[in-house]
Short mmCIF file of C-alpha atoms in Angstrom, two decimals:
data_model
loop_
_atom_site.label_atom_id
_atom_site.label_comp_id
_atom_site.label_asym_id
_atom_site.label_seq_id
_atom_site.Cartn_x
_atom_site.Cartn_y
_atom_site.Cartn_z
CA UNK A 1 0.00 0.00 0.00
CA UNK A 2 1.01 3.56 -0.58
CA UNK A 3 1.93 5.54 2.46
CA UNK A 4 -0.86 7.36 4.21
CA UNK A 5 -1.29 10.75 2.54
CA UNK A 6 -3.45 12.30 5.23
CA UNK A 7 -4.23 11.42 8.85
CA UNK A 8 -7.28 9.17 9.16
CA UNK A 9 -9.95 11.45 10.53
CA UNK A 10 -13.63 11.14 11.30
CA UNK A 11 -14.67 12.03 7.71
CA UNK A 12 -12.46 9.21 6.45
CA UNK A 13 -14.05 6.73 8.84
CA UNK A 14 -17.50 7.95 7.83
CA UNK A 15 -16.57 7.57 4.16
CA UNK A 16 -15.40 4.00 4.79
CA UNK A 17 -18.74 3.16 6.40
CA UNK A 18 -20.59 4.84 3.52
CA UNK A 19 -18.77 2.92 0.79
CA UNK A 20 -19.21 -0.29 2.82
CA UNK A 21 -22.96 0.25 2.70
CA UNK A 22 -22.79 0.89 -1.06
CA UNK A 23 -21.09 -2.49 -1.58
CA UNK A 24 -23.60 -4.17 0.71
CA UNK A 25 -26.56 -2.56 -1.07
CA UNK A 26 -25.28 -3.58 -4.49
CA UNK A 27 -24.92 -7.23 -3.47
CA UNK A 28 -28.25 -7.23 -1.65
CA UNK A 29 -30.16 -5.72 -4.56
CA UNK A 30 -28.65 -7.90 -7.26
CA UNK A 31 -29.26 -11.13 -5.31
CA UNK A 32 -32.90 -10.19 -4.74
CA UNK A 33 -33.32 -9.88 -8.51
CA UNK A 34 -31.50 -13.18 -9.13
CA UNK A 35 -33.82 -14.97 -6.70
CA UNK A 36 -36.85 -13.89 -8.76
CA UNK A 37 -35.53 -14.93 -12.18
CA UNK A 38 -37.66 -18.13 -12.28
CA UNK A 39 -40.84 -16.18 -11.45
CA UNK A 40 -40.10 -13.49 -14.04
CA UNK A 41 -39.43 -16.23 -16.61
CA UNK A 42 -42.88 -17.68 -15.93
CA UNK A 43 -44.60 -14.27 -15.89
CA UNK A 44 -43.21 -13.32 -19.30
CA UNK A 45 -43.72 -16.85 -20.67
CA UNK A 46 -40.16 -17.48 -21.79
CA UNK A 47 -38.41 -20.69 -22.75
CA UNK A 48 -35.05 -21.46 -21.22
CA UNK A 49 -33.31 -20.36 -24.41
CA UNK A 50 -35.24 -17.07 -24.54
CA UNK A 51 -34.36 -16.39 -20.91
CA UNK A 52 -30.70 -16.92 -21.77
CA UNK A 53 -31.00 -14.30 -24.50
CA UNK A 54 -32.66 -11.86 -22.09
CA UNK A 55 -29.97 -12.37 -19.46
CA UNK A 56 -27.33 -11.33 -21.97
CA UNK A 57 -28.74 -7.82 -21.55
CA UNK A 58 -27.11 -7.48 -18.13
CA UNK A 59 -23.72 -8.52 -19.45
CA UNK A 60 -23.89 -6.28 -22.52
CA UNK A 61 -25.05 -3.29 -20.49
CA UNK A 62 -22.27 -3.71 -17.94
CA UNK A 63 -19.51 -4.16 -20.53
CA UNK A 64 -20.61 -1.01 -22.38
CA UNK A 65 -21.03 1.04 -19.20
CA UNK A 66 -17.78 0.22 -17.37
CA UNK A 67 -15.33 2.12 -19.61
CA UNK A 68 -17.76 5.03 -19.90
CA UNK A 69 -18.03 5.16 -16.11
CA UNK A 70 -14.24 5.34 -15.94
CA UNK A 71 -14.27 8.39 -18.21
CA UNK A 72 -17.06 10.06 -16.21
CA UNK A 73 -15.13 9.52 -12.98
CA UNK A 74 -12.45 11.91 -14.20
CA UNK A 75 -14.97 14.69 -14.68
CA UNK A 76 -17.35 14.17 -11.78
CA UNK A 77 -15.36 12.25 -9.17
CA UNK A 78 -16.20 8.98 -7.47
CA UNK A 79 -18.47 10.48 -4.79
CA UNK A 80 -20.96 12.01 -7.23
CA UNK A 81 -20.86 9.07 -9.61
CA UNK A 82 -21.27 6.48 -6.87
CA UNK A 83 -24.35 8.26 -5.55
CA UNK A 84 -25.78 8.74 -9.05
CA UNK A 85 -25.20 5.16 -10.17
CA UNK A 86 -26.50 3.76 -6.88
CA UNK A 87 -29.73 5.69 -7.45
CA UNK A 88 -29.87 4.45 -11.04
CA UNK A 89 -29.30 0.89 -9.86
CA UNK A 90 -32.22 1.15 -7.44
CA UNK A 91 -34.50 2.70 -10.06
CA UNK A 92 -33.74 0.00 -12.63
CA UNK A 93 -33.87 -2.94 -10.19
CA UNK A 94 -37.69 -3.47 -10.43
CA UNK A 95 -37.89 -2.92 -14.21
CA UNK A 96 -37.36 -6.58 -15.21
CA UNK A 97 -40.34 -7.57 -13.06
CA UNK A 98 -42.50 -5.05 -14.93
CA UNK A 99 -41.60 -6.37 -18.40
CA UNK A 100 -44.31 -8.13 -20.39
CA UNK A 101 -42.32 -9.42 -23.35
CA UNK A 102 -38.87 -10.65 -24.32
CA UNK A 103 -37.78 -7.32 -25.92
CA UNK A 104 -38.98 -5.39 -22.87
CA UNK A 105 -37.16 -7.75 -20.51
CA UNK A 106 -33.98 -7.55 -22.60
CA UNK A 107 -34.13 -3.74 -22.48
CA UNK A 108 -34.83 -3.67 -18.74
CA UNK A 109 -31.91 -5.99 -18.04
CA UNK A 110 -29.61 -3.93 -20.26
CA UNK A 111 -30.48 -0.87 -18.18
CA UNK A 112 -29.88 -2.83 -14.98
CA UNK A 113 -26.51 -3.96 -16.37
CA UNK A 114 -25.57 -0.37 -17.23
CA UNK A 115 -26.44 0.78 -13.73
CA UNK A 116 -24.75 -2.15 -11.99
CA UNK A 117 -21.57 -1.95 -14.08
CA UNK A 118 -21.26 1.81 -13.56
CA UNK A 119 -21.83 1.44 -9.83
CA UNK A 120 -19.21 -1.30 -9.65
CA UNK A 121 -16.53 0.93 -11.19
CA UNK A 122 -17.42 4.09 -9.28
CA UNK A 123 -17.71 2.54 -5.81
CA UNK A 124 -14.41 0.68 -6.32
CA UNK A 125 -12.78 3.97 -7.34
CA UNK A 126 -14.09 5.60 -4.15
CA UNK A 127 -12.87 2.59 -2.17
CA UNK A 128 -9.37 2.98 -3.61
CA UNK A 129 -9.31 6.64 -2.51
CA UNK A 130 -10.37 5.67 1.01
CA UNK A 131 -7.86 2.82 1.11
CA UNK A 132 -5.10 5.27 0.19
CA UNK A 133 -6.16 7.57 3.03
CA UNK A 134 -5.98 4.69 5.50
CA UNK A 135 -2.66 3.48 4.14
CA UNK A 136 -3.63 -0.19 4.58
CA UNK A 137 -5.71 -2.76 2.65
CA UNK A 138 -9.48 -2.37 2.75
CA UNK A 139 -10.79 -3.56 -0.61
CA UNK A 140 -11.02 -7.28 0.15
CA UNK A 141 -13.25 -6.60 3.15
CA UNK A 142 -15.49 -4.37 1.05
CA UNK A 143 -15.88 -7.11 -1.54
CA UNK A 144 -16.61 -9.45 1.34
CA UNK A 145 -19.48 -7.17 2.34
CA UNK A 146 -20.77 -7.42 -1.24
CA UNK A 147 -20.72 -11.20 -0.85
CA UNK A 148 -22.53 -10.97 2.49
CA UNK A 149 -25.12 -8.71 0.89
CA UNK A 150 -25.53 -11.24 -1.89
CA UNK A 151 -26.07 -14.07 0.59
CA UNK A 152 -28.58 -11.96 2.53
CA UNK A 153 -30.36 -10.93 -0.66
CA UNK A 154 -30.64 -14.54 -1.79
CA UNK A 155 -32.20 -15.48 1.56
CA UNK A 156 -34.61 -12.54 1.47
CA UNK A 157 -35.49 -13.24 -2.15
CA UNK A 158 -36.18 -16.87 -1.35
CA UNK A 159 -38.53 -15.88 1.46
CA UNK A 160 -40.30 -13.36 -0.78
CA UNK A 161 -40.73 -15.98 -3.51
CA UNK A 162 -43.03 -17.91 -1.17
CA UNK A 163 -45.88 -15.43 -1.54
CA UNK A 164 -44.95 -11.99 -2.93
CA UNK A 165 -45.11 -11.23 -6.64
CA UNK A 166 -41.78 -10.07 -8.13
CA UNK A 167 -42.85 -6.50 -8.96
CA UNK A 168 -44.02 -5.78 -5.41
CA UNK A 169 -40.98 -7.47 -3.87
CA UNK A 170 -38.40 -5.68 -6.06
CA UNK A 171 -40.14 -2.31 -5.82
CA UNK A 172 -40.04 -2.58 -2.02
CA UNK A 173 -36.36 -3.61 -1.99
CA UNK A 174 -35.47 -0.83 -4.43
CA UNK A 175 -37.27 1.81 -2.38
CA UNK A 176 -35.50 0.79 0.84
CA UNK A 177 -32.09 0.63 -0.84
CA UNK A 178 -32.62 3.97 -2.58
CA UNK A 179 -33.56 5.81 0.60
CA UNK A 180 -30.94 4.14 2.77
CA UNK A 181 -28.21 4.23 0.13
CA UNK A 182 -28.55 7.91 -0.72
CA UNK A 183 -28.61 8.81 2.96
CA UNK A 184 -25.53 6.73 3.75
CA UNK A 185 -23.44 7.82 0.78
CA UNK A 186 -23.62 11.49 1.72
CA UNK A 187 -20.46 10.76 3.73
CA UNK A 188 -18.35 9.57 0.81
CA UNK A 189 -15.17 11.56 0.22
CA UNK A 190 -15.84 14.53 -2.08
CA UNK A 191 -14.65 14.79 -5.66
CA UNK A 192 -11.56 16.75 -4.66
CA UNK A 193 -10.26 13.64 -2.91
CA UNK A 194 -9.84 11.85 -6.25
CA UNK A 195 -6.30 12.26 -7.42
CA UNK A 196 -6.94 12.14 -11.16
CA UNK A 197 -9.33 14.98 -11.91
CA UNK A 198 -7.05 16.57 -14.51
CA UNK A 199 -5.90 13.36 -16.21
CA UNK A 200 -7.15 11.87 -19.50
CA UNK A 201 -10.53 10.14 -19.38
CA UNK A 202 -9.28 7.02 -21.13
CA UNK A 203 -5.98 5.25 -20.56
CA UNK A 204 -3.65 3.33 -22.84
CA UNK A 205 -2.92 0.06 -21.05
CA UNK A 206 0.61 -0.19 -19.69
CA UNK A 207 2.33 -3.55 -19.27
CA UNK A 208 1.27 -3.63 -15.62
CA UNK A 209 -2.32 -2.75 -16.43
CA UNK A 210 -2.40 -5.39 -19.18
CA UNK A 211 -1.14 -8.01 -16.71
CA UNK A 212 -3.75 -6.96 -14.14
CA UNK A 213 -6.46 -7.21 -16.80
CA UNK A 214 -5.28 -10.69 -17.81
CA UNK A 215 -5.26 -11.80 -14.18
CA UNK A 216 -8.77 -10.40 -13.68
CA UNK A 217 -9.95 -12.20 -16.83
CA UNK A 218 -8.56 -15.56 -15.70
CA UNK A 219 -9.76 -15.16 -12.12
CA UNK A 220 -13.29 -14.08 -12.99
CA UNK A 221 -13.62 -16.68 -15.76
CA UNK A 222 -12.77 -19.31 -13.16
CA UNK A 223 -15.20 -17.75 -10.68
CA UNK A 224 -18.06 -17.71 -13.19
CA UNK A 225 -17.35 -21.29 -14.20
CA UNK A 226 -17.42 -22.45 -10.58
CA UNK A 227 -20.70 -20.70 -9.87
CA UNK A 228 -22.44 -22.23 -12.88
CA UNK A 229 -20.86 -25.68 -13.19
CA UNK A 230 -19.86 -26.87 -9.71
CA UNK A 231 -23.25 -28.36 -8.84
CA UNK A 232 -23.70 -29.76 -12.35
CA UNK A 233 -20.33 -31.51 -12.07
CA UNK A 234 -21.25 -33.23 -8.81
CA UNK A 235 -24.65 -34.31 -10.09
CA UNK A 236 -23.87 -35.35 -13.66
CA UNK A 237 -20.24 -36.47 -13.47
CA UNK A 238 -20.08 -37.90 -9.94
CA UNK A 239 -23.70 -39.06 -9.57
CA UNK A 240 -24.48 -36.98 -6.47
CA UNK A 241 -28.07 -36.26 -5.55
CA UNK A 242 -29.57 -32.86 -6.36
CA UNK A 243 -29.40 -31.77 -2.72
CA UNK A 244 -25.82 -32.95 -2.24
CA UNK A 245 -24.69 -31.41 -5.52
CA UNK A 246 -25.55 -27.93 -4.22
CA UNK A 247 -22.94 -28.37 -1.47
CA UNK A 248 -20.14 -27.64 -3.96
CA UNK A 249 -21.69 -24.29 -4.86
CA UNK A 250 -22.33 -23.53 -1.18
CA UNK A 251 -18.77 -24.42 -0.19
CA UNK A 252 -17.31 -22.27 -2.97
CA UNK A 253 -19.50 -19.29 -2.04
CA UNK A 254 -18.77 -19.64 1.68
CA UNK A 255 -14.99 -19.76 1.32
CA UNK A 256 -15.09 -16.93 -1.21
CA UNK A 257 -16.91 -14.75 1.34
CA UNK A 258 -14.69 -15.71 4.28
CA UNK A 259 -11.55 -15.26 2.18
CA UNK A 260 -12.55 -11.72 1.31
CA UNK A 261 -13.38 -10.85 4.89
CA UNK A 262 -9.93 -11.92 6.10
CA UNK A 263 -8.10 -10.95 2.89
CA UNK A 264 -7.10 -7.45 3.99
CA UNK A 265 -5.31 -8.85 7.03
CA UNK A 266 -3.46 -11.40 4.89
CA UNK A 267 -2.62 -8.77 2.29
CA UNK A 268 -1.16 -6.47 4.95
CA UNK A 269 0.93 -9.30 6.39
CA UNK A 270 2.25 -11.01 3.26
CA UNK A 271 1.94 -8.34 0.56
CA UNK A 272 -0.42 -8.16 -2.41
CA UNK A 273 1.80 -9.80 -5.01
CA UNK A 274 2.82 -12.71 -2.77
CA UNK A 275 -0.77 -13.31 -1.65
CA UNK A 276 -2.07 -13.14 -5.22
CA UNK A 277 0.45 -15.65 -6.54
CA UNK A 278 0.33 -18.13 -3.68
CA UNK A 279 -3.46 -18.08 -3.34
CA UNK A 280 -3.90 -18.73 -7.06
CA UNK A 281 -1.56 -21.74 -6.94
CA UNK A 282 -3.40 -23.09 -3.89
CA UNK A 283 -6.68 -22.70 -5.79
CA UNK A 284 -5.29 -24.60 -8.77
CA UNK A 285 -3.95 -27.39 -6.57
CA UNK A 286 -7.20 -27.67 -4.62
CA UNK A 287 -9.51 -27.97 -7.61
CA UNK A 288 -7.01 -30.09 -9.53
CA UNK A 289 -6.85 -32.56 -6.66
CA UNK A 290 -10.63 -32.61 -6.30
CA UNK A 291 -11.07 -33.37 -10.01
CA UNK A 292 -8.36 -36.03 -10.04
CA UNK A 293 -9.85 -38.00 -7.12
CA UNK A 294 -13.34 -38.07 -8.74
CA UNK A 295 -15.10 -38.35 -5.39
CA UNK A 296 -17.94 -36.19 -4.12
CA UNK A 297 -16.27 -35.17 -0.85
CA UNK A 298 -12.99 -34.42 -2.63
CA UNK A 299 -14.84 -32.31 -5.19
CA UNK A 300 -16.61 -30.26 -2.52
CA UNK A 301 -13.28 -29.66 -0.76
CA UNK A 302 -11.68 -28.81 -4.10
CA UNK A 303 -14.29 -26.15 -4.89
CA UNK A 304 -14.00 -24.80 -1.34
CA UNK A 305 -10.23 -24.38 -1.77
CA UNK A 306 -10.83 -22.79 -5.17
CA UNK A 307 -13.17 -20.22 -3.60
CA UNK A 308 -10.65 -19.36 -0.91
CA UNK A 309 -7.88 -18.96 -3.48
CA UNK A 310 -9.91 -16.82 -5.85
CA UNK A 311 -11.42 -14.63 -3.13
CA UNK A 312 -8.78 -11.89 -3.11
CA UNK A 313 -7.95 -11.72 -6.82
CA UNK A 314 -10.49 -9.02 -7.71
CA UNK A 315 -9.82 -6.80 -4.65
CA UNK A 316 -6.07 -6.99 -5.23
CA UNK A 317 -6.16 -6.24 -8.97
CA UNK A 318 -8.71 -3.44 -8.59
CA UNK A 319 -6.67 -1.87 -5.82
CA UNK A 320 -3.46 -2.23 -7.83
CA UNK A 321 -5.06 -0.69 -10.92
CA UNK A 322 -6.42 2.24 -8.93
CA UNK A 323 -3.05 2.86 -7.28
CA UNK A 324 -0.83 2.40 -10.33
CA UNK A 325 1.56 5.32 -10.58
CA UNK A 326 0.93 7.76 -13.42
CA UNK A 327 -2.51 6.36 -14.31
CA UNK A 328 -5.95 7.84 -13.57
CA UNK A 329 -7.56 5.49 -11.07
CA UNK A 330 -11.12 5.59 -12.46
CA UNK A 331 -10.32 4.68 -16.08
CA UNK A 332 -7.66 2.18 -14.93
CA UNK A 333 -10.18 0.36 -12.72
CA UNK A 334 -12.68 0.49 -15.60
CA UNK A 335 -10.21 -1.21 -17.95
CA UNK A 336 -9.45 -4.03 -15.50
CA UNK A 337 -13.09 -4.52 -14.45
CA UNK A 338 -14.31 -4.60 -18.07
CA UNK A 339 -11.74 -7.22 -19.08
CA UNK A 340 -12.44 -9.21 -15.92
CA UNK A 341 -16.19 -9.07 -16.44
CA UNK A 342 -15.75 -10.36 -19.99
CA UNK A 343 -14.04 -13.38 -18.44
CA UNK A 344 -16.87 -13.82 -15.95
CA UNK A 345 -19.57 -13.96 -18.63
CA UNK A 346 -17.43 -15.99 -21.05
CA UNK A 347 -16.47 -18.65 -18.50
CA UNK A 348 -19.71 -20.66 -18.25
CA UNK A 349 -20.31 -21.01 -22.02
CA UNK A 350 -16.62 -21.82 -22.66
CA UNK A 351 -16.72 -24.59 -20.06
CA UNK A 352 -20.02 -25.81 -21.51
CA UNK A 353 -18.65 -25.87 -25.05
CA UNK A 354 -15.48 -27.74 -24.09
CA UNK A 355 -17.54 -30.11 -21.98
CA UNK A 356 -19.81 -30.85 -24.94
CA UNK A 357 -16.81 -31.76 -27.09
CA UNK A 358 -14.90 -33.69 -24.41
CA UNK A 359 -16.36 -34.05 -20.90
CA UNK A 360 -17.20 -31.73 -18.03
CA UNK A 361 -14.28 -32.92 -15.84
CA UNK A 362 -11.91 -32.26 -18.74
CA UNK A 363 -13.46 -28.83 -19.31
CA UNK A 364 -12.99 -27.88 -15.66
CA UNK A 365 -9.27 -28.50 -15.97
CA UNK A 366 -9.27 -25.17 -17.86
CA UNK A 367 -10.06 -23.52 -14.50
CA UNK A 368 -7.10 -25.32 -12.96
CA UNK A 369 -4.84 -24.12 -15.79
CA UNK A 370 -6.04 -20.51 -15.60
CA UNK A 371 -5.67 -20.24 -11.83
CA UNK A 372 -2.16 -21.66 -12.12
CA UNK A 373 -1.49 -19.09 -14.87
CA UNK A 374 -2.55 -16.33 -12.45
CA UNK A 375 0.13 -17.56 -10.07
CA UNK A 376 2.71 -17.30 -12.84
CA UNK A 377 1.56 -13.85 -14.02
CA UNK A 378 1.57 -12.53 -10.45
CA UNK A 379 5.33 -13.10 -10.31
CA UNK A 380 5.76 -10.76 -13.30
CA UNK A 381 3.98 -7.86 -11.63
CA UNK A 382 5.98 -5.03 -10.05
CA UNK A 383 5.65 -4.60 -6.27
CA UNK A 384 2.03 -3.66 -5.54
CA UNK A 385 2.39 -2.39 -1.96
#
């Protein structure tokens, strides 16, 4: 970490709490929407294939919005843009539940993706500023709060699915998050705290930034693949029951969350580059061993180790991009997050395609290879602290 530029004062502590609530709100809101996808599918009358087309709207919206958000950060600062995009996220959250056709749902999800992608870049940019003021790692814990919000949102969404129609449920969640989020984020650090107000709005990737983007791509591709294929692997390749198969997904999600919550402490003790490289190699070894043993318990443990190893990749690379010397933090974070998000959305179909040609266990070895590659690339990075 860079040395503390200013003493940590009450406004800095208030800003940390404010950005923590922004991360929490983003995870909570998105998981509530995800929990209602089956109901929205039935309400609109979509086939599985048509739903897949509609869900592409989120990915396309986010990929388009992230670099634009990086440019807007230079002009408006992360405080204003975080508050604006948080409000936009809340406003667009209920729109998919109001759609009555496939085109309307695709458009609503594209808007939600634009809002979510922009919020992701802007709140991470604000988090980097706050982390620099503290002079110690904070980003992993903030991403851990996003994961906690996601777990809480999934639980709340599941309860709501028992008797509340999606439009009422999501409108209520959006209203609460909008009121609470705008109140809380008043304490974010003002635009003058951003260090890149006079820098170009777009950046030409340096070697370091290109490496960080490649690491984000590999890490998030592996994360997306684990989320979508872990349970399928246990059920279809190992013959586990439907209930038992979910344990791989649960183990991966749990260790991902815990890893992020303790990641700042580990990063401060061992250094970002060392933690990034060693954790990635542990992840590769864990999943590789789980796949090689071809046993349900081994597979669950393997995915758990994978989650722990992947947990700090995104916080570390986002923090490194935002702190890279000579680069504007907002556009730099936007570059890395856009490339990483492309990996996240490409991972599941790539694994599915390879699995169709060969087998799912063989396809999942790509995750092992990519996490090992992260360990190798981490060694080529300059010191990040």
